Amino acid sequence: MQFIDLKRQYAVLKDGIDKGIAAVLTHGRFIMGPEVEALEHALASVAGVRHVIACSSGTDALLMPLMAWGVGPGDAVFVPAFTFFASAEVIALTGAIPVFVDICPDTFNMDPASLEAAIQKTLAEGRLTPRAVMPVDLFGLPAHYDAIDPIARRYKLAVLEDAAQGFGGRYRGRVAGSLGDVAATSFFPAKPLGCYGDGGAIFTDDDDTAQVLRSIRNHGEGRDRYENIRLGINGRLDSIQAAVLLEKLSVFGIEIEMRNDIALRYNERLAGLIKTPRFHEGMVSTWAQYSVLAEDESERERIIAALTGADIPSAVYYRIPMHLQKVFAHLGYGIGDFPVSEDCSRRILSLPMHPYLTETEIDRITGVIADAVGKGK
Ligand SMILES: *Cc1c(COP(=O)(O)O)cnc(C)c1O
C-alpha cells in the first residue's frame, strides 16, 4: 500500500497529462511558457482572487510576499509552533524573527488567544516590530480566520495564509487561497494539488503587491529581465509542471469530495478506538493529511509498528515543534512553552490518504489499528 498513491491518479489522467507534456516538448518554451499563464488564470478563478503568481515552490511562495512587504531584521512574524518547517524558515530567511504561537487541539491550527498573547508580549518587550501573521491551514483545514483577522487588524499586521496544504478547502463560503491579504500554496507532488516536481503559487487581490511579486519572481526585474530594480529570486515555474497542474485541476474538486468521503469512513471505522479529526461546521478540509491522536507516545509507536508489520505506511507530522528545533535554539524557547503543540507532536499520526484509497484498504488499516489499541474483534 502507498501512503499517497500518485500512480492511481496518473492512470485516471494519463491521456491529458501525456498530451500536455508533449505539447511543451513541441513548443519548447520550457519555463514560464503559455501553460503557466493559463494555470494562473485557472487558479485565480478557483480561488476567486484577482492575481495568481505561479512560482517555483511553496517555500518560495511564502518567502516572496514577505520580501514584497519588506519584512526583515527587527521585524516579528507570528507563526504556529506546529507546522512544516518552511513556514518558520522563510521568516528567518528574510532576517525577521519567527514568533511562535500555540495551536488549538481540535483543529491543529493557530490558537487566536495564543496569537494575541504573543503579539502583546512582543510589544511589551519592545525589541521587535510586529509585521505579519502567518496562519497555516494545516492538514488541509482552514485556520480560524474570523478570529485571527480582527486581531491582525487591531495590531496592523498583514495576513499571509500558508495554504500549502489547504488550497481548495473552504471557509464560510470562501476558498482557501483567498483567506489572507496574500496566500501561498505548494504543488509538491504529495500535496492535494501536486505536480511532478516542485511548484507553488501566490494569491492576492492587491494589484501593487502582485506587480512586485512578479518582479521578485524573476530576479527583481523592471521593464525587462535585464533591468533589475530590487532583489528577487529565481522563483519561476516550469511549463511542464503547469501542464500537469492544468490537467489535475480538472478533477481537483471531485478529488476533494473523494477525500472527504474517505475521511468520513475513517472516522466511522475508528470511532471509539482513537481520537479522530473533526469535521467543522462551515469548513471543508482538503484532507492533505488524515491525522489521529493516540493516547500517548507509546501507544502511537505501538500503532506504527503494527501498521508497518502489516505493510501499511504511516507518517508523523510533525515530531519536533518549531520552537524546539535546533536551528531556532537561539530564540530561547523551551519545553513547556507551547503545551498543545508539544502534546500533538508526541501523539499525532497520519494514515494513508489520497482520493483513490479503497474502502477495503481503509477497513484493513482501521482493523490493524483496532488490534494495536487492544480493541480488535
Ligand atoms: C509543503 C509545505 C510548505 C512548502 O512547500 P514546498 O513546495 O515543499 O516548498 C510550506 N508550508 C506547509 C504547511 C507545507 O505543508
mmCIF file of C-alpha atoms and ligand atoms in Angstrom:
data_model
loop_
_atom_site.group_PDB
_atom_site.id
_atom_site.type_symbol
_atom_site.label_atom_id
_atom_site.label_comp_id
_atom_site.label_asym_id
_atom_site.label_seq_id
_atom_site.Cartn_x
_atom_site.Cartn_y
_atom_site.Cartn_z
ATOM 1 C CA MET A 1 0.000 0.000 0.000
ATOM 2 C CA GLN A 2 1.136 3.545 -0.725
ATOM 3 C CA PHE A 3 0.826 6.476 1.702
ATOM 4 C CA ILE A 4 -0.164 8.705 -1.226
ATOM 5 C CA ASP A 5 -0.778 6.698 -4.403
ATOM 6 C CA LEU A 6 0.025 9.052 -7.278
ATOM 7 C CA LYS A 7 0.119 6.193 -9.781
ATOM 8 C CA ARG A 8 -3.622 5.589 -9.431
ATOM 9 C CA GLN A 9 -4.308 9.249 -10.160
ATOM 10 C CA TYR A 10 -1.965 9.135 -13.169
ATOM 11 C CA ALA A 11 -3.824 6.100 -14.504
ATOM 12 C CA VAL A 12 -7.019 8.182 -14.485
ATOM 13 C CA LEU A 13 -5.481 11.312 -16.036
ATOM 14 C CA LYS A 14 -2.788 9.757 -18.243
ATOM 15 C CA ASP A 15 -4.103 10.841 -21.650
ATOM 16 C CA GLY A 16 -4.453 14.521 -20.777
ATOM 17 C CA ILE A 17 -1.198 14.710 -18.805
ATOM 18 C CA ASP A 18 0.814 12.997 -21.549
ATOM 19 C CA LYS A 19 -0.668 15.330 -24.182
ATOM 20 C CA GLY A 20 0.031 18.402 -22.058
ATOM 21 C CA ILE A 21 3.665 17.430 -21.503
ATOM 22 C CA ALA A 22 4.118 16.555 -25.199
ATOM 23 C CA ALA A 23 2.821 20.000 -26.168
ATOM 24 C CA VAL A 24 5.521 21.655 -24.056
ATOM 25 C CA LEU A 25 8.216 19.464 -25.634
ATOM 26 C CA THR A 26 6.961 20.585 -29.024
ATOM 27 C CA HIS A 27 6.731 24.347 -28.453
ATOM 28 C CA GLY A 28 9.912 24.446 -26.361
ATOM 29 C CA ARG A 29 9.087 27.339 -24.007
ATOM 30 C CA PHE A 30 10.113 25.299 -21.003
ATOM 31 C CA ILE A 31 9.968 27.987 -18.308
ATOM 32 C CA MET A 32 7.046 30.417 -17.851
ATOM 33 C CA GLY A 33 5.501 29.262 -21.127
ATOM 34 C CA PRO A 34 1.828 29.634 -22.134
ATOM 35 C CA GLU A 35 0.745 26.826 -19.753
ATOM 36 C CA VAL A 36 1.930 28.912 -16.788
ATOM 37 C CA GLU A 37 -0.256 31.842 -17.763
ATOM 38 C CA ALA A 38 -3.219 29.518 -18.373
ATOM 39 C CA LEU A 39 -2.633 27.969 -14.965
ATOM 40 C CA GLU A 40 -2.563 31.355 -13.257
ATOM 41 C CA HIS A 41 -5.941 32.224 -14.781
ATOM 42 C CA ALA A 42 -7.431 28.855 -13.827
ATOM 43 C CA LEU A 43 -6.173 29.122 -10.228
ATOM 44 C CA ALA A 44 -7.444 32.692 -9.894
ATOM 45 C CA SER A 45 -10.881 31.526 -10.922
ATOM 46 C CA VAL A 46 -10.855 28.596 -8.424
ATOM 47 C CA ALA A 47 -9.741 30.840 -5.543
ATOM 48 C CA GLY A 48 -11.803 33.857 -6.603
ATOM 49 C CA VAL A 49 -8.864 36.280 -6.436
ATOM 50 C CA ARG A 50 -7.592 38.909 -8.892
ATOM 51 C CA HIS A 51 -3.985 37.775 -9.170
ATOM 52 C CA VAL A 52 -2.133 34.482 -9.113
ATOM 53 C CA ILE A 53 1.639 34.356 -9.400
ATOM 54 C CA ALA A 54 2.730 30.787 -10.171
ATOM 55 C CA CYS A 55 6.210 30.030 -8.861
ATOM 56 C CA SER A 56 8.943 27.557 -8.073
ATOM 57 C CA SER A 57 7.742 26.034 -4.769
ATOM 58 C CA GLY A 58 5.521 26.543 -1.760
ATOM 59 C CA THR A 59 8.523 27.747 0.191
ATOM 60 C CA ASP A 60 9.256 30.454 -2.384
ATOM 61 C CA ALA A 61 5.540 31.302 -2.485
ATOM 62 C CA LEU A 62 5.803 32.118 1.240
ATOM 63 C CA LEU A 63 9.161 33.870 1.004
ATOM 64 C CA MET A 64 8.315 36.265 -1.831
ATOM 65 C CA PRO A 65 5.344 38.013 -0.151
ATOM 66 C CA LEU A 66 7.500 38.661 2.932
ATOM 67 C CA MET A 67 10.131 40.167 0.596
ATOM 68 C CA ALA A 68 7.469 42.216 -1.194
ATOM 69 C CA TRP A 69 6.286 43.636 2.146
ATOM 70 C CA GLY A 70 9.872 44.495 3.090
ATOM 71 C CA VAL A 71 9.832 42.233 6.149
ATOM 72 C CA GLY A 72 13.353 41.935 7.527
ATOM 73 C CA PRO A 73 15.696 42.420 10.505
ATOM 74 C CA GLY A 74 13.942 43.845 13.560
ATOM 75 C CA ASP A 75 10.522 42.522 12.469
ATOM 76 C CA ALA A 76 8.359 39.838 14.059
ATOM 77 C CA VAL A 77 6.134 37.436 12.121
ATOM 78 C CA PHE A 78 3.735 35.231 14.099
ATOM 79 C CA VAL A 79 3.510 31.584 13.043
ATOM 80 C CA PRO A 80 2.256 28.365 14.655
ATOM 81 C CA ALA A 81 4.754 26.255 16.586
ATOM 82 C CA PHE A 82 3.145 23.193 14.977
ATOM 83 C CA THR A 83 3.676 23.307 11.203
ATOM 84 C CA PHE A 84 6.022 22.214 8.434
ATOM 85 C CA PHE A 85 9.437 23.794 8.867
ATOM 86 C CA ALA A 86 9.224 26.000 5.743
ATOM 87 C CA SER A 87 6.551 28.233 7.355
ATOM 88 C CA ALA A 88 9.016 29.414 10.002
ATOM 89 C CA GLU A 89 12.107 29.063 7.810
ATOM 90 C CA VAL A 90 11.098 31.741 5.295
ATOM 91 C CA ILE A 91 10.547 34.269 8.103
ATOM 92 C CA ALA A 92 14.073 33.688 9.384
ATOM 93 C CA LEU A 93 15.465 33.815 5.825
ATOM 94 C CA THR A 94 14.309 37.434 5.496
ATOM 95 C CA GLY A 95 16.197 38.298 8.689
ATOM 96 C CA ALA A 96 12.964 38.704 10.674
ATOM 97 C CA ILE A 97 12.194 36.675 13.805
ATOM 98 C CA PRO A 98 9.548 33.931 13.794
ATOM 99 C CA VAL A 99 7.470 34.389 16.944
ATOM 100 C CA PHE A 100 5.712 31.142 17.733
ATOM 101 C CA VAL A 101 2.077 30.684 18.664
ATOM 102 C CA ASP A 102 0.336 27.592 20.065
ATOM 103 C CA ILE A 103 -2.418 25.667 18.266
ATOM 104 C CA CYS A 104 -5.965 24.528 19.118
ATOM 105 C CA PRO A 105 -6.139 20.818 19.962
ATOM 106 C CA ASP A 106 -9.226 20.115 17.817
ATOM 107 C CA THR A 107 -8.033 21.801 14.610
ATOM 108 C CA PHE A 108 -4.202 21.673 14.857
ATOM 109 C CA ASN A 109 -4.372 25.317 13.692
ATOM 110 C CA MET A 110 -3.248 28.625 15.185
ATOM 111 C CA ASP A 111 -4.921 29.466 18.511
ATOM 112 C CA PRO A 112 -6.160 33.095 18.242
ATOM 113 C CA ALA A 113 -5.789 33.633 22.007
ATOM 114 C CA SER A 114 -2.186 32.453 21.887
ATOM 115 C CA LEU A 115 -1.627 34.777 18.890
ATOM 116 C CA GLU A 116 -2.860 37.818 20.760
ATOM 117 C CA ALA A 117 -0.768 36.894 23.818
ATOM 118 C CA ALA A 118 2.341 36.569 21.618
ATOM 119 C CA ILE A 119 1.720 39.956 19.972
ATOM 120 C CA GLN A 120 1.261 41.683 23.335
ATOM 121 C CA LYS A 121 4.380 40.049 24.757
ATOM 122 C CA THR A 122 6.387 41.140 21.710
ATOM 123 C CA LEU A 123 5.098 44.724 22.022
ATOM 124 C CA ALA A 124 5.822 44.772 25.769
ATOM 125 C CA GLU A 125 9.406 43.603 25.192
ATOM 126 C CA GLY A 126 9.801 46.339 22.584
ATOM 127 C CA ARG A 127 12.691 44.766 20.647
ATOM 128 C CA LEU A 128 10.759 43.728 17.525
ATOM 129 C CA THR A 129 8.173 45.342 15.289
ATOM 130 C CA PRO A 130 5.156 43.059 14.696
ATOM 131 C CA ARG A 131 4.621 42.977 10.906
ATOM 132 C CA ALA A 132 2.647 39.943 9.847
ATOM 133 C CA VAL A 133 0.836 36.805 10.934
ATOM 134 C CA MET A 134 1.070 33.523 9.066
ATOM 135 C CA PRO A 135 -1.839 31.190 9.833
ATOM 136 C CA VAL A 136 -1.315 27.700 8.405
ATOM 137 C CA ASP A 137 -4.207 25.644 7.002
ATOM 138 C CA LEU A 138 -2.706 22.527 8.496
ATOM 139 C CA PHE A 139 -3.586 19.119 7.072
ATOM 140 C CA GLY A 140 -5.979 20.936 4.704
ATOM 141 C CA LEU A 141 -8.300 22.543 7.283
ATOM 142 C CA PRO A 142 -8.503 26.351 7.009
ATOM 143 C CA ALA A 143 -7.338 28.239 10.102
ATOM 144 C CA HIS A 144 -9.828 30.270 12.159
ATOM 145 C CA TYR A 145 -9.709 33.497 10.096
ATOM 146 C CA ASP A 146 -12.831 35.052 11.626
ATOM 147 C CA ALA A 147 -10.948 35.161 14.924
ATOM 148 C CA ILE A 148 -7.486 35.877 13.515
ATOM 149 C CA ASP A 149 -8.400 38.736 11.118
ATOM 150 C CA PRO A 150 -9.717 41.160 13.783
ATOM 151 C CA ILE A 151 -6.546 40.606 15.830
ATOM 152 C CA ALA A 152 -4.397 41.233 12.761
ATOM 153 C CA ARG A 153 -6.321 44.436 12.027
ATOM 154 C CA ARG A 154 -6.087 45.656 15.641
ATOM 155 C CA TYR A 155 -2.299 45.403 15.554
ATOM 156 C CA LYS A 156 -1.937 46.378 11.854
ATOM 157 C CA LEU A 157 -0.448 43.069 10.800
ATOM 158 C CA ALA A 158 -0.574 41.682 7.266
ATOM 159 C CA VAL A 159 -2.007 38.157 6.981
ATOM 160 C CA LEU A 160 -0.065 35.627 4.910
ATOM 161 C CA GLU A 161 -2.105 32.441 4.561
ATOM 162 C CA ASP A 162 0.055 29.324 4.348
ATOM 163 C CA ALA A 163 -2.317 27.298 2.175
ATOM 164 C CA ALA A 164 0.383 24.836 1.082
ATOM 165 C CA GLN A 165 -1.854 22.029 2.349
ATOM 166 C CA GLY A 166 -5.154 23.873 2.335
ATOM 167 C CA PHE A 167 -5.625 25.312 -1.154
ATOM 168 C CA GLY A 168 -9.087 24.403 -2.444
ATOM 169 C CA GLY A 169 -10.620 23.958 1.011
ATOM 170 C CA ARG A 170 -13.473 26.193 2.135
ATOM 171 C CA TYR A 171 -14.036 28.586 4.982
ATOM 172 C CA ARG A 172 -17.516 30.082 5.380
ATOM 173 C CA GLY A 173 -18.140 30.471 1.649
ATOM 174 C CA ARG A 174 -14.619 31.482 0.733
ATOM 175 C CA VAL A 175 -11.911 29.301 -0.799
ATOM 176 C CA ALA A 176 -8.609 28.626 0.967
ATOM 177 C CA GLY A 177 -6.050 30.536 -1.063
ATOM 178 C CA SER A 178 -8.118 33.720 -0.689
ATOM 179 C CA LEU A 179 -8.200 33.918 3.110
ATOM 180 C CA GLY A 180 -5.216 36.208 3.738
ATOM 181 C CA ASP A 181 -4.030 39.521 2.286
ATOM 182 C CA VAL A 182 -1.778 37.162 0.372
ATOM 183 C CA ALA A 183 -1.898 33.349 0.294
ATOM 184 C CA ALA A 184 0.690 30.798 -0.744
ATOM 185 C CA THR A 185 0.293 27.214 -1.859
ATOM 186 C CA SER A 186 2.571 24.350 -2.833
ATOM 187 C CA PHE A 187 2.375 21.934 -5.733
ATOM 188 C CA PHE A 188 4.863 19.478 -4.221
ATOM 189 C CA PRO A 189 3.750 16.080 -5.612
ATOM 190 C CA ALA A 190 2.284 14.862 -2.305
ATOM 191 C CA LYS A 191 0.090 17.933 -1.729
ATOM 192 C CA PRO A 192 -3.633 17.684 -2.589
ATOM 193 C CA LEU A 193 -2.923 19.544 -5.863
ATOM 194 C CA GLY A 194 0.565 18.406 -6.783
ATOM 195 C CA CYS A 195 2.678 18.469 -9.930
ATOM 196 C CA TYR A 196 5.571 16.177 -10.917
ATOM 197 C CA GLY A 197 8.336 18.300 -9.439
ATOM 198 C CA ASP A 198 8.453 21.467 -7.358
ATOM 199 C CA GLY A 199 5.953 24.249 -7.835
ATOM 200 C CA GLY A 200 3.837 26.773 -5.977
ATOM 201 C CA ALA A 201 1.573 29.771 -6.345
ATOM 202 C CA ILE A 202 0.831 33.088 -4.655
ATOM 203 C CA PHE A 203 -2.684 34.570 -4.498
ATOM 204 C CA THR A 204 -3.693 38.168 -3.852
ATOM 205 C CA ASP A 205 -6.336 40.775 -4.673
ATOM 206 C CA ASP A 206 -3.823 43.619 -4.284
ATOM 207 C CA ASP A 207 -2.654 44.983 -7.673
ATOM 208 C CA ASP A 208 0.540 46.617 -6.379
ATOM 209 C CA THR A 209 1.648 43.597 -4.375
ATOM 210 C CA ALA A 210 1.017 41.368 -7.399
ATOM 211 C CA GLN A 211 3.226 43.554 -9.566
ATOM 212 C CA VAL A 212 6.068 43.483 -7.038
ATOM 213 C CA LEU A 213 5.717 39.699 -6.674
ATOM 214 C CA ARG A 214 6.044 39.225 -10.449
ATOM 215 C CA SER A 215 9.227 41.276 -10.358
ATOM 216 C CA ILE A 216 10.665 39.380 -7.374
ATOM 217 C CA ARG A 217 9.856 36.066 -9.099
ATOM 218 C CA ASN A 218 12.316 36.989 -11.838
ATOM 219 C CA HIS A 219 15.324 38.491 -10.004
ATOM 220 C CA GLY A 220 13.643 41.812 -9.269
ATOM 221 C CA GLU A 221 13.173 42.645 -12.937
ATOM 222 C CA GLY A 222 11.927 46.070 -14.035
ATOM 223 C CA ARG A 223 10.707 46.797 -17.546
ATOM 224 C CA ASP A 224 12.516 43.694 -18.752
ATOM 225 C CA ARG A 225 14.649 40.988 -17.252
ATOM 226 C CA TYR A 226 17.940 42.865 -17.703
ATOM 227 C CA GLU A 227 16.756 45.874 -15.744
ATOM 228 C CA ASN A 228 16.896 44.995 -12.044
ATOM 229 C CA ILE A 229 15.102 47.345 -9.687
ATOM 230 C CA ARG A 230 15.066 45.248 -6.498
ATOM 231 C CA LEU A 231 16.430 41.986 -5.169
ATOM 232 C CA GLY A 232 14.450 38.937 -6.173
ATOM 233 C CA ILE A 233 14.994 35.250 -6.671
ATOM 234 C CA ASN A 234 14.652 32.673 -9.413
ATOM 235 C CA GLY A 235 11.084 31.856 -8.474
ATOM 236 C CA ARG A 236 9.771 30.843 -11.892
ATOM 237 C CA LEU A 237 7.639 27.781 -12.713
ATOM 238 C CA ASP A 238 8.331 25.204 -15.428
ATOM 239 C CA SER A 239 5.770 24.875 -18.232
ATOM 240 C CA ILE A 240 5.674 21.076 -17.895
ATOM 241 C CA GLN A 241 4.568 21.413 -14.266
ATOM 242 C CA ALA A 242 1.887 23.896 -15.268
ATOM 243 C CA ALA A 243 0.643 21.489 -17.961
ATOM 244 C CA VAL A 244 0.374 18.700 -15.369
ATOM 245 C CA LEU A 245 -1.447 21.008 -12.946
ATOM 246 C CA LEU A 246 -3.938 22.183 -15.579
ATOM 247 C CA GLU A 247 -4.930 18.574 -16.167
ATOM 248 C CA LYS A 248 -5.110 17.767 -12.444
ATOM 249 C CA LEU A 249 -7.213 20.880 -11.795
ATOM 250 C CA SER A 250 -9.966 19.374 -13.960
ATOM 251 C CA VAL A 251 -10.619 16.725 -11.275
ATOM 252 C CA PHE A 252 -9.449 18.660 -8.195
ATOM 253 C CA GLY A 253 -12.961 19.491 -6.954
ATOM 254 C CA ILE A 254 -14.107 15.876 -7.302
ATOM 255 C CA GLU A 255 -10.933 14.663 -5.611
ATOM 256 C CA ILE A 256 -11.572 16.910 -2.608
ATOM 257 C CA GLU A 257 -15.029 15.322 -2.303
ATOM 258 C CA MET A 258 -13.461 11.859 -2.538
ATOM 259 C CA ARG A 259 -11.003 12.779 0.215
ATOM 260 C CA ASN A 260 -13.884 13.919 2.399
ATOM 261 C CA ASP A 261 -15.715 10.620 1.840
ATOM 262 C CA ILE A 262 -12.565 8.749 2.828
ATOM 263 C CA ALA A 263 -12.072 10.859 5.960
ATOM 264 C CA LEU A 264 -15.693 10.183 6.911
ATOM 265 C CA ARG A 265 -15.251 6.427 6.516
ATOM 266 C CA TYR A 266 -12.023 6.522 8.546
ATOM 267 C CA ASN A 267 -13.872 8.428 11.280
ATOM 268 C CA GLU A 268 -16.691 5.871 11.348
ATOM 269 C CA ARG A 269 -14.313 2.924 11.484
ATOM 270 C CA LEU A 270 -12.064 4.483 14.122
ATOM 271 C CA ALA A 271 -14.801 5.828 16.418
ATOM 272 C CA GLY A 272 -14.085 4.743 19.977
ATOM 273 C CA LEU A 273 -10.624 3.432 19.066
ATOM 274 C CA ILE A 274 -8.586 6.621 18.788
ATOM 275 C CA LYS A 275 -9.125 10.401 18.694
ATOM 276 C CA THR A 276 -10.188 11.162 15.118
ATOM 277 C CA PRO A 277 -10.157 14.568 13.376
ATOM 278 C CA ARG A 278 -13.435 16.514 13.413
ATOM 279 C CA PHE A 279 -15.472 17.853 10.542
ATOM 280 C CA HIS A 280 -16.058 21.548 11.254
ATOM 281 C CA GLU A 281 -19.267 23.463 10.547
ATOM 282 C CA GLY A 282 -18.865 25.846 7.599
ATOM 283 C CA MET A 283 -15.445 24.498 6.636
ATOM 284 C CA VAL A 284 -14.253 21.989 4.055
ATOM 285 C CA SER A 285 -10.844 20.415 4.513
ATOM 286 C CA THR A 286 -8.793 19.135 1.579
ATOM 287 C CA TRP A 287 -7.552 16.385 3.915
ATOM 288 C CA ALA A 288 -3.948 16.857 2.851
ATOM 289 C CA GLN A 289 -3.355 14.534 5.791
ATOM 290 C CA TYR A 290 -5.728 12.389 7.825
ATOM 291 C CA SER A 291 -4.240 12.655 11.311
ATOM 292 C CA VAL A 292 -5.329 10.912 14.501
ATOM 293 C CA LEU A 293 -4.135 11.352 18.089
ATOM 294 C CA ALA A 294 -3.012 8.308 20.082
ATOM 295 C CA GLU A 295 -3.399 8.246 23.902
ATOM 296 C CA ASP A 296 0.317 8.819 24.320
ATOM 297 C CA GLU A 297 3.635 8.367 22.560
ATOM 298 C CA SER A 298 3.975 4.686 23.433
ATOM 299 C CA GLU A 299 0.545 3.853 22.005
ATOM 300 C CA ARG A 300 1.463 5.770 18.856
ATOM 301 C CA GLU A 301 4.675 3.800 18.439
ATOM 302 C CA ARG A 302 2.725 0.560 19.001
ATOM 303 C CA ILE A 303 0.270 1.517 16.233
ATOM 304 C CA ILE A 304 3.073 2.486 13.856
ATOM 305 C CA ALA A 305 4.784 -0.868 14.478
ATOM 306 C CA ALA A 306 1.540 -2.770 13.857
ATOM 307 C CA LEU A 307 0.868 -0.843 10.635
ATOM 308 C CA THR A 308 4.441 -1.333 9.432
ATOM 309 C CA GLY A 309 4.125 -5.041 10.195
ATOM 310 C CA ALA A 310 1.010 -5.161 8.001
ATOM 311 C CA ASP A 311 2.860 -3.318 5.207
ATOM 312 C CA ILE A 312 0.802 -0.143 5.763
ATOM 313 C CA PRO A 313 2.754 3.131 5.635
ATOM 314 C CA SER A 314 2.100 5.911 8.149
ATOM 315 C CA ALA A 315 3.842 9.198 8.972
ATOM 316 C CA VAL A 316 4.357 11.533 11.897
ATOM 317 C CA TYR A 317 3.705 15.185 11.011
ATOM 318 C CA TYR A 318 5.381 16.686 12.990
ATOM 319 C CA ARG A 319 7.695 15.063 15.539
ATOM 320 C CA ILE A 320 9.501 18.266 16.618
ATOM 321 C CA PRO A 321 7.576 21.523 17.057
ATOM 322 C CA MET A 322 9.229 24.645 15.636
ATOM 323 C CA HIS A 323 10.234 26.170 18.991
ATOM 324 C CA LEU A 324 12.228 23.047 19.884
ATOM 325 C CA GLN A 325 14.056 22.786 16.539
ATOM 326 C CA LYS A 326 17.812 23.072 16.951
ATOM 327 C CA VAL A 327 18.107 25.843 14.364
ATOM 328 C CA PHE A 328 15.844 28.072 16.496
ATOM 329 C CA ALA A 329 17.597 27.343 19.817
ATOM 330 C CA HIS A 330 18.946 30.923 19.875
ATOM 331 C CA LEU A 331 15.380 32.233 20.133
ATOM 332 C CA GLY A 332 15.339 30.978 23.715
ATOM 333 C CA TYR A 333 12.206 28.822 23.757
ATOM 334 C CA GLY A 334 11.985 25.709 25.934
ATOM 335 C CA ILE A 335 9.889 22.644 26.668
ATOM 336 C CA GLY A 336 6.518 23.675 28.079
ATOM 337 C CA ASP A 337 6.234 26.936 26.115
ATOM 338 C CA PHE A 338 3.584 25.560 23.726
ATOM 339 C CA PRO A 339 1.888 22.656 25.514
ATOM 340 C CA VAL A 340 -0.681 21.804 22.810
ATOM 341 C CA SER A 341 1.937 21.745 20.035
ATOM 342 C CA GLU A 342 4.210 19.593 22.187
ATOM 343 C CA ASP A 343 1.407 17.200 23.128
ATOM 344 C CA CYS A 344 0.366 16.791 19.475
ATOM 345 C CA SER A 345 3.927 16.188 18.349
ATOM 346 C CA ARG A 346 4.098 13.222 20.754
ATOM 347 C CA ARG A 347 0.693 11.711 19.912
ATOM 348 C CA ILE A 348 -0.073 12.525 16.285
ATOM 349 C CA LEU A 349 -0.083 10.001 13.462
ATOM 350 C CA SER A 350 -1.120 10.400 9.828
ATOM 351 C CA LEU A 351 -2.661 7.489 7.917
ATOM 352 C CA PRO A 352 -2.650 6.809 4.157
ATOM 353 C CA MET A 353 -4.783 9.464 2.434
ATOM 354 C CA HIS A 354 -5.422 10.052 -1.266
ATOM 355 C CA PRO A 355 -8.589 10.202 -3.350
ATOM 356 C CA TYR A 356 -8.174 6.701 -4.758
ATOM 357 C CA LEU A 357 -7.898 4.831 -1.441
ATOM 358 C CA THR A 358 -10.457 1.986 -1.491
ATOM 359 C CA GLU A 359 -12.957 1.024 1.206
ATOM 360 C CA THR A 360 -11.265 -2.362 1.502
ATOM 361 C CA GLU A 361 -7.953 -0.636 2.179
ATOM 362 C CA ILE A 362 -9.491 1.693 4.776
ATOM 363 C CA ASP A 363 -11.058 -1.281 6.531
ATOM 364 C CA ARG A 364 -7.747 -3.118 6.577
ATOM 365 C CA ILE A 365 -5.926 -0.078 8.006
ATOM 366 C CA THR A 366 -8.534 0.546 10.703
ATOM 367 C CA GLY A 367 -8.616 -3.188 11.550
ATOM 368 C CA VAL A 368 -4.876 -3.163 12.265
ATOM 369 C CA ILE A 369 -5.319 -0.069 14.459
ATOM 370 C CA ALA A 370 -8.184 -1.738 16.367
ATOM 371 C CA ASP A 371 -5.909 -4.702 17.157
ATOM 372 C CA ALA A 372 -2.988 -2.438 18.088
ATOM 373 C CA VAL A 373 -5.036 -0.459 20.638
ATOM 374 C CA GLY A 374 -6.435 -3.726 22.044
ATOM 375 C CA LYS A 375 -9.983 -3.255 20.769
ATOM 376 C CA GLY A 376 -9.934 -5.635 17.799
ATOM 377 C CA LYS A 377 -12.836 -8.033 17.325
HETATM 378 C C1 LIG B 1 4.729 21.730 1.860
HETATM 379 C C2 LIG B 1 4.599 22.900 2.744
HETATM 380 C C3 LIG B 1 5.338 24.082 2.523
HETATM 381 C C4 LIG B 1 6.426 24.180 1.500
HETATM 382 O O1 LIG B 1 6.085 23.810 0.203
HETATM 383 P P1 LIG B 1 7.231 23.302 -0.819
HETATM 384 O O2 LIG B 1 6.544 23.304 -2.135
HETATM 385 O O3 LIG B 1 7.631 21.942 -0.365
HETATM 386 O O4 LIG B 1 8.345 24.267 -0.770
HETATM 387 C C5 LIG B 1 5.089 25.154 3.349
HETATM 388 N N1 LIG B 1 4.195 25.099 4.343
HETATM 389 C C6 LIG B 1 3.475 23.979 4.597
HETATM 390 C C7 LIG B 1 2.473 23.984 5.705
HETATM 391 C C8 LIG B 1 3.664 22.839 3.815
HETATM 392 O O5 LIG B 1 2.969 21.728 4.071
#
